[in-house]
Short mmCIF file of C-alpha atoms in Angstrom, two decimals:
data_model
loop_
_atom_site.label_atom_id
_atom_site.label_comp_id
_atom_site.label_asym_id
_atom_site.label_seq_id
_atom_site.Cartn_x
_atom_site.Cartn_y
_atom_site.Cartn_z
CA GLU A 71 0.00 0.00 0.00
CA GLN A 72 2.76 2.48 0.86
CA PRO A 73 4.60 2.20 -2.49
CA THR A 74 1.28 2.58 -4.32
CA LEU A 75 0.39 5.59 -2.21
CA PHE A 76 3.83 7.10 -2.82
CA ARG A 77 3.45 6.67 -6.59
CA LEU A 78 -0.06 8.13 -6.50
CA ALA A 79 1.12 11.19 -4.56
CA LEU A 80 4.03 11.62 -6.97
CA ALA A 81 1.70 11.26 -9.97
CA SER A 82 -0.58 13.92 -8.50
CA ARG A 83 2.40 16.30 -8.50
CA GLY A 84 2.89 15.50 -12.17
CA VAL A 85 -0.76 16.30 -12.91
CA ILE A 86 -0.52 19.61 -11.05
CA TRP A 87 2.67 20.43 -12.97
CA ILE A 88 1.10 19.59 -16.37
CA LEU A 89 -1.93 21.74 -15.54
CA GLN A 90 0.39 24.61 -14.57
CA VAL A 91 2.22 24.32 -17.90
CA ILE A 92 -1.06 24.27 -19.84
CA PHE A 93 -2.58 27.21 -17.96
CA GLY A 94 0.74 29.04 -18.16
CA LEU A 95 0.28 29.25 -21.92
CA PHE A 96 -2.57 31.71 -21.36
CA PRO A 97 -2.01 35.34 -20.36
CA ASP A 98 -1.88 35.84 -16.62
CA HIS A 99 -2.94 38.80 -14.55
CA GLU A 100 -0.50 40.42 -12.14
CA MET A 101 -1.52 39.15 -8.72
CA SER A 102 1.75 39.50 -6.84
CA LYS A 103 3.10 42.80 -5.69
CA SER A 104 6.83 42.02 -5.60
CA ASP A 105 7.49 45.12 -7.68
CA VAL A 106 6.30 47.13 -4.69
CA TYR A 107 9.18 45.71 -2.66
CA LEU A 108 11.91 45.56 -5.26
CA PRO A 109 12.07 47.89 -8.26
CA GLU A 110 11.49 46.02 -11.52
CA LYS A 111 15.06 46.64 -12.68
CA ARG A 112 16.34 44.62 -9.70
CA ILE A 113 14.04 41.63 -10.25
CA PRO A 114 15.50 39.48 -13.01
CA LYS A 115 12.96 37.83 -15.27
CA HIS A 116 12.94 34.05 -15.41
CA PRO A 117 14.26 32.53 -18.65
CA HIS A 118 11.40 31.54 -20.97
CA MET A 119 11.73 27.79 -20.27
CA VAL A 120 11.78 28.28 -16.48
CA GLN A 121 8.76 30.57 -16.73
CA LEU A 122 6.90 28.05 -18.89
CA LEU A 123 7.70 25.03 -16.72
CA PHE A 124 7.59 26.54 -13.23
CA GLY A 125 6.38 30.15 -13.43
CA GLY A 126 2.91 29.45 -12.06
CA PHE A 127 4.44 28.02 -8.89
CA GLY A 128 6.33 31.23 -8.16
CA ASN A 129 3.36 33.56 -7.65
CA TRP A 130 1.70 35.03 -4.57
CA ASP A 131 3.46 34.08 -1.32
CA SER A 132 6.05 32.08 -3.25
CA GLU A 133 7.61 35.37 -4.28
CA HIS A 134 8.16 36.23 -0.63
CA PHE A 135 9.84 32.89 0.12
CA ILE A 136 12.05 33.29 -2.95
CA LEU A 137 12.91 36.88 -2.03
CA ILE A 138 13.83 35.84 1.54
CA SER A 139 15.97 32.97 0.24
CA GLU A 140 17.88 35.45 -1.97
CA HIS A 141 18.15 38.55 0.22
CA GLY A 142 17.03 37.62 3.74
CA TYR A 143 14.49 39.65 5.67
CA ILE A 144 14.93 43.09 4.13
CA TYR A 145 11.29 44.21 4.29
CA GLU A 146 8.84 44.25 7.16
CA GLN A 147 6.27 42.37 5.05
CA SER A 148 8.68 39.43 4.89
CA LEU A 149 8.44 38.89 8.64
CA ALA A 150 5.13 37.04 8.14
CA PHE A 151 7.09 34.18 6.51
CA PHE A 152 9.04 31.81 8.73
CA PRO A 153 12.73 31.16 7.94
CA LEU A 154 13.23 27.41 7.52
CA LEU A 155 12.01 26.96 3.93
CA PRO A 156 13.91 29.98 2.56
CA ALA A 157 17.02 28.88 4.46
CA LEU A 158 16.82 25.38 2.97
CA ILE A 159 16.25 26.76 -0.52
CA ASN A 160 19.21 29.09 -0.09
CA LEU A 161 21.44 26.25 1.15
CA ILE A 162 20.50 23.92 -1.72
CA SER A 163 20.74 26.80 -4.22
CA SER A 164 24.25 27.64 -3.03
CA CYS A 165 25.31 24.01 -3.40
CA LEU A 166 23.86 23.78 -6.92
CA ALA A 167 24.89 27.22 -8.18
CA GLY A 168 27.57 25.73 -10.43
CA VAL A 169 25.23 23.05 -11.77
CA LEU A 170 22.08 25.12 -12.37
CA GLN A 171 23.21 28.00 -14.57
CA LEU A 172 20.27 30.23 -13.66
CA SER A 173 19.79 33.49 -11.80
CA ALA A 174 19.45 33.10 -8.03
CA ARG A 175 15.73 33.87 -8.32
CA SER A 176 15.09 31.24 -11.02
CA ARG A 177 17.26 28.71 -9.19
CA ALA A 178 15.27 29.30 -5.98
CA LEU A 179 11.99 28.75 -7.86
CA VAL A 180 13.14 25.50 -9.47
CA ILE A 181 14.72 24.16 -6.26
CA GLY A 182 11.69 25.13 -4.15
CA TRP A 183 9.41 23.36 -6.61
CA PHE A 184 11.51 20.18 -6.71
CA PHE A 185 11.97 20.20 -2.94
CA ASN A 186 8.23 20.40 -2.23
CA ASN A 187 7.29 17.90 -4.91
CA ILE A 188 9.78 15.31 -3.69
CA LEU A 189 8.76 15.87 -0.07
CA PHE A 190 5.01 15.61 -0.75
CA PRO A 191 4.87 11.83 -1.46
CA ILE A 192 7.04 11.17 1.61
CA THR A 193 4.67 13.31 3.69
CA THR A 194 1.71 11.34 2.33
CA VAL A 195 3.28 8.05 3.43
CA ILE A 196 4.00 9.49 6.89
CA LEU A 197 0.34 10.55 7.14
CA PHE A 198 -0.72 7.02 6.16
CA ASN A 199 1.46 5.51 8.89
CA LEU A 200 0.18 8.04 11.43
CA ILE A 201 -3.46 7.21 10.72
CA ILE A 202 -2.72 3.46 10.83
CA LYS A 203 -0.99 3.92 14.19
CA ILE A 204 -3.90 5.88 15.65
CA THR A 205 -6.92 4.07 14.15
CA ARG A 206 -5.55 0.66 13.07
CA ASN A 207 -7.84 1.08 10.05
CA ARG A 208 -6.04 0.74 6.71
CA LYS A 209 -9.12 1.66 4.70
CA LEU A 210 -9.55 4.92 6.63
CA ALA A 211 -5.83 5.65 6.30
CA MET A 212 -5.93 5.13 2.53
CA LEU A 213 -9.07 7.24 2.13
CA SER A 214 -7.58 10.04 4.25
CA CYS A 215 -4.40 10.03 2.19
CA LEU A 216 -6.35 10.04 -1.07
CA LEU A 217 -8.22 13.12 0.15
CA PHE A 218 -4.90 14.68 1.16
CA VAL A 219 -3.48 14.01 -2.31
CA VAL A 220 -6.45 15.27 -4.36
CA ASN A 221 -7.71 18.17 -2.25
CA PRO A 222 -8.44 21.32 -4.27
CA ALA A 223 -5.82 23.43 -2.46
CA ASN A 224 -3.06 21.06 -3.50
CA VAL A 225 -1.41 23.61 -5.76
CA PHE A 226 0.02 25.14 -2.57
CA MET A 227 1.80 21.86 -1.82
CA SER A 228 3.57 22.10 -5.18
CA SER A 229 4.32 25.82 -5.10
CA VAL A 230 7.20 27.41 -3.20
CA TYR A 231 5.06 27.55 -0.04
CA SER A 232 5.87 26.15 3.38
CA GLU A 233 2.77 23.91 3.59
CA THR A 234 4.50 20.71 2.45
CA LEU A 235 7.48 21.13 4.78
CA PHE A 236 5.17 22.02 7.67
CA ALA A 237 2.97 18.95 7.04
CA PHE A 238 6.09 16.76 6.82
CA PHE A 239 7.39 17.90 10.21
CA SER A 240 3.94 17.99 11.85
CA PHE A 241 2.87 14.52 10.72
CA GLY A 242 6.33 13.20 11.54
CA GLY A 243 6.13 14.73 15.02
CA MET A 244 2.68 13.25 15.63
CA LEU A 245 3.82 9.82 14.43
CA SER A 246 6.90 10.05 16.67
CA LEU A 247 4.65 10.84 19.64
CA GLU A 248 2.49 7.83 18.84
CA CYS A 249 5.66 5.70 18.74
CA HIS A 250 6.76 7.15 22.12
CA CYS A 251 9.82 8.88 20.64
CA SER A 252 9.38 12.13 22.51
CA TRP A 253 12.82 13.58 21.68
CA LEU A 254 12.30 13.05 17.98
CA ALA A 255 8.77 14.43 18.22
CA THR A 256 10.01 17.53 20.02
CA SER A 257 12.69 18.08 17.38
CA LEU A 258 10.21 17.68 14.53
CA PHE A 259 7.70 20.04 16.17
CA LEU A 260 10.48 22.58 16.68
CA LEU A 261 11.30 22.36 12.99
CA ALA A 262 7.59 22.68 12.14
CA GLY A 263 7.48 25.83 14.28
CA SER A 264 10.41 27.21 12.28
CA THR A 265 8.51 26.55 9.06
CA ARG A 266 5.19 28.32 9.62
CA SER A 267 2.82 29.41 12.36
#
């Protein structure tokens, strides 16, 4: 069941990505206000291929996470976004700077997208194990995970948002508590608290 669930969760990320590419072919309206924070001349545009493949995942709050990963907390508005995801993106981006020949902003978008989309299936399996541990009901666990995978707000789990990382640490912490690993649970909840409120 777990490998099937993992593949299903991964496939759902593929579907979300394909839909983003298709809808990205149509003109978009300007929803984000990043130009309010950084003058347009300082915000490099994504290369066409990066914009086509990942651009839709870099809108709204994603722009804040990307900005923080590049420049740190330089604006008061950024303080609403917790530091762990931007710090991880920055760390991975620094390590891959020589491999991914992109601007820091484009690299952060691509890395944030890959990071969340690799973490999502793992998070789904952790949720499955948590529900099994609590309810001992495999059918309920599978149904719950299916709802987690196909819920309408799932685009936020693929975007450069902290929801996937927060769910990973939160579900992991809860599962650790159920397994009586209080030190691990405490560590995971601390990391969840560094991810979002």
